[in-house]
Each structure stands twice: as structure tokens, then as C-alpha cells.
Amino acid sequence: LLDRLAHHLERSGNRDEAARAYLRAGNLARTQRDFFRARELFGRIDQLGTRVNDPETWIRTQIALGLCARAVADHENARMHLRRALDLARSWHDETVLAAALEALGMLDFDAGDMSEGRDRILRAVDIWSAHDAPETSRALANLSYLLYGLGRYDDAISSAERARVEATRTRQPAAWI
């Protein structure tokens, strides 16, 4: 339904709303592991030309494309999209978008075995999410526990996972709790 809604918004000339609807539809496809469909939906956002009018959606699209590429082990494209998102988020000065880019890039660092770099990125994301009392804090803490485990800091990894569980319970984020 979301992609049909996006299509109708696009046809009616409401490009900014269409871009946001395509982003939601693409993220839904991504969480359902339909990466081809997700990339197709995210590609529609680029074709709408809303980059200047709605930079947040554009940056979040770059993050989502990076996450899709990561999921199919296309690490080169993942890093390209996520670095672009990080640079754009920094220049746009939106901390929550910056946190999303940092966390995604931190998990790509995890995949590459660069635990220290990934830990530093995700620690920054946790700080940002926490300052905004964002529900994403629990997921970032859970991801941080993986990196700490990879560094051999087992007690810190357990502590981070426990903090993630507590935060997930508080903010009702069952996926992060699990």
C-alpha cells in the first residue's frame, strides 16, 4: 500500500510527500529482506529530485541504500552510500540523522573487522540517541555490544547488552530487546 500511495502522491505532483512515502515503503521492503524491491523504491526518490527540498529524506535514503548493500555483502557500495550520508548529515547539522549514519557505518566497520572504528562511531550514535531520548538508543546499545565483544571486552559487551535490554523495555522496542 505504501508504494501505491507514493506512486499516487508522485502522480499528483506532491514530490516531497511521495519521496517520504517511497522511503517508508523501501524500508518496509528492506526489513522484509526484499532488497531488490527496496533499492527500486529508494531509486524512485532520486528520480523525484527532492534532494534540495527535503534533505532529511535524501540522507535517510542514502543510509537505507547502504544498509541494503550491506545486507547483500556489497560492502563497497554500502560504504559509498554510508559515507555520503555521513558527510551530508554533518553538513546538514541534524544530529539524529547523523546518529543513524554513524550507527550504520559502525556496523559496516564491524563486518570489515574494524572493531575500534565501529565502536567509536556507535558510541557517538548512542550519545546522540540518548540525548534525544530516542527509541533507537536500545538498538545502538545492542549493536555496540557486538563491537565490544569483537574487541574482547566481554564485561563491557554484557553491560552494553544489558543497557540495551533495559532501554528497549522502557521504550517498548521488542526487536532491540530480543
PDB file of C-alpha atoms in Angstrom:
ATOM      1  CA  LEU A   1       0.000   0.000   0.000  1.00  0.00           C
ATOM      2  CA  LEU A   2       2.812   2.396   0.798  1.00  0.00           C
ATOM      3  CA  ASP A   3       4.374   2.148  -2.635  1.00  0.00           C
ATOM      4  CA  ARG A   4       0.963   2.665  -4.275  1.00  0.00           C
ATOM      5  CA  LEU A   5       0.401   5.697  -2.073  1.00  0.00           C
ATOM      6  CA  ALA A   6       3.843   7.020  -3.041  1.00  0.00           C
ATOM      7  CA  HIS A   7       3.032   6.488  -6.710  1.00  0.00           C
ATOM      8  CA  HIS A   8      -0.243   8.423  -6.375  1.00  0.00           C
ATOM      9  CA  LEU A   9       1.476  11.243  -4.493  1.00  0.00           C
ATOM     10  CA  GLU A  10       4.090  11.407  -7.228  1.00  0.00           C
ATOM     11  CA  ARG A  11       1.435  11.466  -9.962  1.00  0.00           C
ATOM     12  CA  SER A  12      -0.401  14.288  -8.178  1.00  0.00           C
ATOM     13  CA  GLY A  13       2.786  16.379  -8.166  1.00  0.00           C
ATOM     14  CA  ASN A  14       3.442  16.124  -4.424  1.00  0.00           C
ATOM     15  CA  ARG A  15       7.065  15.049  -4.830  1.00  0.00           C
ATOM     16  CA  ASP A  16       8.226  15.654  -1.244  1.00  0.00           C
ATOM     17  CA  GLU A  17       5.423  13.540   0.249  1.00  0.00           C
ATOM     18  CA  ALA A  18       5.968  10.920  -2.457  1.00  0.00           C
ATOM     19  CA  ALA A  19       9.668  10.723  -1.538  1.00  0.00           C
ATOM     20  CA  ARG A  20       8.826  10.183   2.133  1.00  0.00           C
ATOM     21  CA  ALA A  21       6.279   7.503   1.203  1.00  0.00           C
ATOM     22  CA  TYR A  22       8.818   5.752  -1.054  1.00  0.00           C
ATOM     23  CA  LEU A  23      11.310   5.829   1.823  1.00  0.00           C
ATOM     24  CA  ARG A  24       8.788   4.194   4.179  1.00  0.00           C
ATOM     25  CA  ALA A  25       7.862   1.616   1.528  1.00  0.00           C
ATOM     26  CA  GLY A  26      11.524   0.879   0.811  1.00  0.00           C
ATOM     27  CA  ASN A  27      12.334   0.493   4.492  1.00  0.00           C
ATOM     28  CA  LEU A  28       9.438  -1.922   4.870  1.00  0.00           C
ATOM     29  CA  ALA A  29      10.713  -3.963   1.915  1.00  0.00           C
ATOM     30  CA  ARG A  30      14.219  -3.862   3.437  1.00  0.00           C
ATOM     31  CA  THR A  31      13.005  -5.179   6.799  1.00  0.00           C
ATOM     32  CA  GLN A  32      11.222  -7.961   4.898  1.00  0.00           C
ATOM     33  CA  ARG A  33      14.584  -8.719   3.258  1.00  0.00           C
ATOM     34  CA  ASP A  34      13.322  -7.827  -0.221  1.00  0.00           C
ATOM     35  CA  PHE A  35      16.437  -5.825  -1.042  1.00  0.00           C
ATOM     36  CA  PHE A  36      15.841  -5.667  -4.794  1.00  0.00           C
ATOM     37  CA  ARG A  37      12.408  -4.109  -4.246  1.00  0.00           C
ATOM     38  CA  ALA A  38      13.769  -1.790  -1.553  1.00  0.00           C
ATOM     39  CA  ARG A  39      16.512  -0.480  -3.843  1.00  0.00           C
ATOM     40  CA  GLU A  40      13.941   0.028  -6.602  1.00  0.00           C
ATOM     41  CA  LEU A  41      11.759   2.110  -4.261  1.00  0.00           C
ATOM     42  CA  PHE A  42      14.717   4.112  -2.971  1.00  0.00           C
ATOM     43  CA  GLY A  43      15.722   4.758  -6.592  1.00  0.00           C
ATOM     44  CA  ARG A  44      12.391   6.469  -7.181  1.00  0.00           C
ATOM     45  CA  ILE A  45      13.357   9.056  -4.567  1.00  0.00           C
ATOM     46  CA  ASP A  46      16.418  10.038  -6.570  1.00  0.00           C
ATOM     47  CA  GLN A  47      14.276  10.415  -9.692  1.00  0.00           C
ATOM     48  CA  LEU A  48      11.884  12.769  -7.902  1.00  0.00           C
ATOM     49  CA  GLY A  49      14.587  15.390  -7.469  1.00  0.00           C
ATOM     50  CA  THR A  50      13.618  16.333  -3.916  1.00  0.00           C
ATOM     51  CA  ARG A  51      17.172  16.373  -2.602  1.00  0.00           C
ATOM     52  CA  VAL A  52      17.205  20.152  -2.027  1.00  0.00           C
ATOM     53  CA  ASN A  53      13.635  20.471  -0.707  1.00  0.00           C
ATOM     54  CA  ASP A  54      13.875  17.527   1.683  1.00  0.00           C
ATOM     55  CA  PRO A  55      17.487  16.766   2.616  1.00  0.00           C
ATOM     56  CA  GLU A  56      16.488  14.538   5.538  1.00  0.00           C
ATOM     57  CA  THR A  57      14.667  12.100   3.270  1.00  0.00           C
ATOM     58  CA  TRP A  58      17.567  12.167   0.821  1.00  0.00           C
ATOM     59  CA  ILE A  59      20.132  11.416   3.555  1.00  0.00           C
ATOM     60  CA  ARG A  60      17.961   8.669   5.075  1.00  0.00           C
ATOM     61  CA  THR A  61      17.646   7.176   1.594  1.00  0.00           C
ATOM     62  CA  GLN A  62      21.436   7.043   1.325  1.00  0.00           C
ATOM     63  CA  ILE A  63      21.570   5.270   4.699  1.00  0.00           C
ATOM     64  CA  ALA A  64      18.892   2.810   3.593  1.00  0.00           C
ATOM     65  CA  LEU A  65      20.723   2.111   0.327  1.00  0.00           C
ATOM     66  CA  GLY A  66      23.887   1.500   2.337  1.00  0.00           C
ATOM     67  CA  LEU A  67      22.040  -0.920   4.609  1.00  0.00           C
ATOM     68  CA  CYS A  68      20.647  -2.769   1.577  1.00  0.00           C
ATOM     69  CA  ALA A  69      24.130  -3.055   0.090  1.00  0.00           C
ATOM     70  CA  ARG A  70      25.481  -4.279   3.437  1.00  0.00           C
ATOM     71  CA  ALA A  71      22.756  -6.913   3.633  1.00  0.00           C
ATOM     72  CA  VAL A  72      23.789  -8.406   0.281  1.00  0.00           C
ATOM     73  CA  ALA A  73      27.512  -8.149   1.139  1.00  0.00           C
ATOM     74  CA  ASP A  74      28.184  -5.356  -1.353  1.00  0.00           C
ATOM     75  CA  HIS A  75      30.484  -3.614   1.088  1.00  0.00           C
ATOM     76  CA  GLU A  76      31.984  -1.190  -1.422  1.00  0.00           C
ATOM     77  CA  ASN A  77      28.593   0.292  -2.351  1.00  0.00           C
ATOM     78  CA  ALA A  78      27.485   0.177   1.270  1.00  0.00           C
ATOM     79  CA  ARG A  79      30.494   2.211   2.352  1.00  0.00           C
ATOM     80  CA  MET A  80      30.000   4.685  -0.524  1.00  0.00           C
ATOM     81  CA  HIS A  81      26.343   5.331   0.379  1.00  0.00           C
ATOM     82  CA  LEU A  82      27.014   5.478   4.124  1.00  0.00           C
ATOM     83  CA  ARG A  83      29.980   7.832   3.811  1.00  0.00           C
ATOM     84  CA  ARG A  84      27.888  10.068   1.571  1.00  0.00           C
ATOM     85  CA  ALA A  85      25.110  10.007   4.172  1.00  0.00           C
ATOM     86  CA  LEU A  86      27.571  10.801   6.958  1.00  0.00           C
ATOM     87  CA  ASP A  87      29.027  13.770   5.059  1.00  0.00           C
ATOM     88  CA  LEU A  88      25.565  15.078   4.185  1.00  0.00           C
ATOM     89  CA  ALA A  89      24.302  14.642   7.753  1.00  0.00           C
ATOM     90  CA  ARG A  90      27.276  16.562   9.114  1.00  0.00           C
ATOM     91  CA  SER A  91      26.764  19.422   6.692  1.00  0.00           C
ATOM     92  CA  TRP A  92      23.007  19.477   7.288  1.00  0.00           C
ATOM     93  CA  HIS A  93      23.507  19.618  11.083  1.00  0.00           C
ATOM     94  CA  ASP A  94      20.775  17.178  12.091  1.00  0.00           C
ATOM     95  CA  GLU A  95      22.078  15.056  14.931  1.00  0.00           C
ATOM     96  CA  THR A  96      19.515  12.249  14.705  1.00  0.00           C
ATOM     97  CA  VAL A  97      20.260  11.711  11.012  1.00  0.00           C
ATOM     98  CA  LEU A  98      23.963  11.863  11.859  1.00  0.00           C
ATOM     99  CA  ALA A  99      23.438   9.189  14.533  1.00  0.00           C
ATOM    100  CA  ALA A 100      21.683   6.915  12.038  1.00  0.00           C
ATOM    101  CA  ALA A 101      24.577   7.290   9.578  1.00  0.00           C
ATOM    102  CA  LEU A 102      27.179   6.698  12.292  1.00  0.00           C
ATOM    103  CA  GLU A 103      25.443   3.578  13.557  1.00  0.00           C
ATOM    104  CA  ALA A 104      25.057   2.091  10.065  1.00  0.00           C
ATOM    105  CA  LEU A 105      28.682   2.823   9.208  1.00  0.00           C
ATOM    106  CA  GLY A 106      29.759   1.416  12.571  1.00  0.00           C
ATOM    107  CA  MET A 107      28.086  -1.894  11.759  1.00  0.00           C
ATOM    108  CA  LEU A 108      29.796  -1.916   8.362  1.00  0.00           C
ATOM    109  CA  ASP A 109      33.072  -1.454  10.259  1.00  0.00           C
ATOM    110  CA  PHE A 110      32.026  -4.473  12.348  1.00  0.00           C
ATOM    111  CA  ASP A 111      31.593  -6.529   9.156  1.00  0.00           C
ATOM    112  CA  ALA A 112      35.051  -5.438   7.990  1.00  0.00           C
ATOM    113  CA  GLY A 113      36.612  -6.416  11.328  1.00  0.00           C
ATOM    114  CA  ASP A 114      37.416  -2.824  12.284  1.00  0.00           C
ATOM    115  CA  MET A 115      36.001  -3.073  15.792  1.00  0.00           C
ATOM    116  CA  SER A 116      37.669   0.037  17.220  1.00  0.00           C
ATOM    117  CA  GLU A 117      36.436   2.367  14.480  1.00  0.00           C
ATOM    118  CA  GLY A 118      32.965   0.833  14.635  1.00  0.00           C
ATOM    119  CA  ARG A 119      32.857   1.132  18.417  1.00  0.00           C
ATOM    120  CA  ASP A 120      33.785   4.809  18.261  1.00  0.00           C
ATOM    121  CA  ARG A 121      31.094   5.524  15.672  1.00  0.00           C
ATOM    122  CA  ILE A 122      28.408   3.680  17.585  1.00  0.00           C
ATOM    123  CA  LEU A 123      29.400   5.234  20.918  1.00  0.00           C
ATOM    124  CA  ARG A 124      28.829   8.636  19.291  1.00  0.00           C
ATOM    125  CA  ALA A 125      25.459   7.432  17.942  1.00  0.00           C
ATOM    126  CA  VAL A 126      24.469   6.195  21.420  1.00  0.00           C
ATOM    127  CA  ASP A 127      25.356   9.585  22.887  1.00  0.00           C
ATOM    128  CA  ILE A 128      23.220  11.364  20.292  1.00  0.00           C
ATOM    129  CA  TRP A 129      20.262   8.986  20.577  1.00  0.00           C
ATOM    130  CA  SER A 130      20.409   9.197  24.379  1.00  0.00           C
ATOM    131  CA  ALA A 131      20.475  13.000  24.349  1.00  0.00           C
ATOM    132  CA  HIS A 132      17.275  12.939  22.270  1.00  0.00           C
ATOM    133  CA  ASP A 133      15.684  10.176  24.390  1.00  0.00           C
ATOM    134  CA  ALA A 134      15.249   8.282  21.131  1.00  0.00           C
ATOM    135  CA  PRO A 135      13.986   4.702  20.964  1.00  0.00           C
ATOM    136  CA  GLU A 136      16.941   3.956  18.644  1.00  0.00           C
ATOM    137  CA  THR A 137      19.213   4.066  21.695  1.00  0.00           C
ATOM    138  CA  SER A 138      18.394   0.460  22.565  1.00  0.00           C
ATOM    139  CA  ARG A 139      19.314  -0.836  19.107  1.00  0.00           C
ATOM    140  CA  ALA A 140      22.559   1.158  19.089  1.00  0.00           C
ATOM    141  CA  LEU A 141      23.499  -0.228  22.505  1.00  0.00           C
ATOM    142  CA  ALA A 142      22.802  -3.760  21.282  1.00  0.00           C
ATOM    143  CA  ASN A 143      24.985  -3.137  18.219  1.00  0.00           C
ATOM    144  CA  LEU A 144      27.678  -1.662  20.446  1.00  0.00           C
ATOM    145  CA  SER A 145      27.730  -4.902  22.431  1.00  0.00           C
ATOM    146  CA  TYR A 146      28.726  -6.803  19.255  1.00  0.00           C
ATOM    147  CA  LEU A 147      31.676  -4.498  18.682  1.00  0.00           C
ATOM    148  CA  LEU A 148      32.791  -4.676  22.309  1.00  0.00           C
ATOM    149  CA  TYR A 149      32.577  -8.454  22.122  1.00  0.00           C
ATOM    150  CA  GLY A 150      34.690  -8.354  18.955  1.00  0.00           C
ATOM    151  CA  LEU A 151      37.289  -6.311  20.849  1.00  0.00           C
ATOM    152  CA  GLY A 152      37.407  -8.949  23.571  1.00  0.00           C
ATOM    153  CA  ARG A 153      35.842  -6.586  26.119  1.00  0.00           C
ATOM    154  CA  TYR A 154      33.335  -9.159  27.325  1.00  0.00           C
ATOM    155  CA  ASP A 155      32.212  -7.437  30.533  1.00  0.00           C
ATOM    156  CA  ASP A 156      31.625  -4.194  28.637  1.00  0.00           C
ATOM    157  CA  ALA A 157      29.734  -6.114  25.941  1.00  0.00           C
ATOM    158  CA  ILE A 158      27.465  -7.682  28.560  1.00  0.00           C
ATOM    159  CA  SER A 159      26.944  -4.290  30.197  1.00  0.00           C
ATOM    160  CA  SER A 160      26.014  -2.700  26.868  1.00  0.00           C
ATOM    161  CA  ALA A 161      23.611  -5.543  26.065  1.00  0.00           C
ATOM    162  CA  GLU A 162      22.016  -5.172  29.497  1.00  0.00           C
ATOM    163  CA  ARG A 163      21.650  -1.416  28.999  1.00  0.00           C
ATOM    164  CA  ALA A 164      20.069  -2.166  25.606  1.00  0.00           C
ATOM    165  CA  ARG A 165      17.584  -4.549  27.232  1.00  0.00           C
ATOM    166  CA  VAL A 166      16.616  -2.008  29.882  1.00  0.00           C
ATOM    167  CA  GLU A 167      16.262   0.778  27.315  1.00  0.00           C
ATOM    168  CA  ALA A 168      14.288  -1.474  24.944  1.00  0.00           C
ATOM    169  CA  THR A 169      11.889  -2.355  27.751  1.00  0.00           C
ATOM    170  CA  ARG A 170      11.495   1.293  28.719  1.00  0.00           C
ATOM    171  CA  THR A 171      10.805   2.436  25.142  1.00  0.00           C
ATOM    172  CA  ARG A 172       8.879  -0.689  24.117  1.00  0.00           C
ATOM    173  CA  GLN A 173      11.237  -1.770  21.373  1.00  0.00           C
ATOM    174  CA  PRO A 174      10.782  -5.568  21.235  1.00  0.00           C
ATOM    175  CA  ALA A 175      13.201  -6.096  18.328  1.00  0.00           C
ATOM    176  CA  ALA A 176      16.023  -4.449  20.260  1.00  0.00           C
ATOM    177  CA  TRP A 177      15.083  -6.346  23.421  1.00  0.00           C
ATOM    178  CA  ILE A 178      15.321  -9.657  21.553  1.00  0.00           C
TER     179      ILE A 178
END
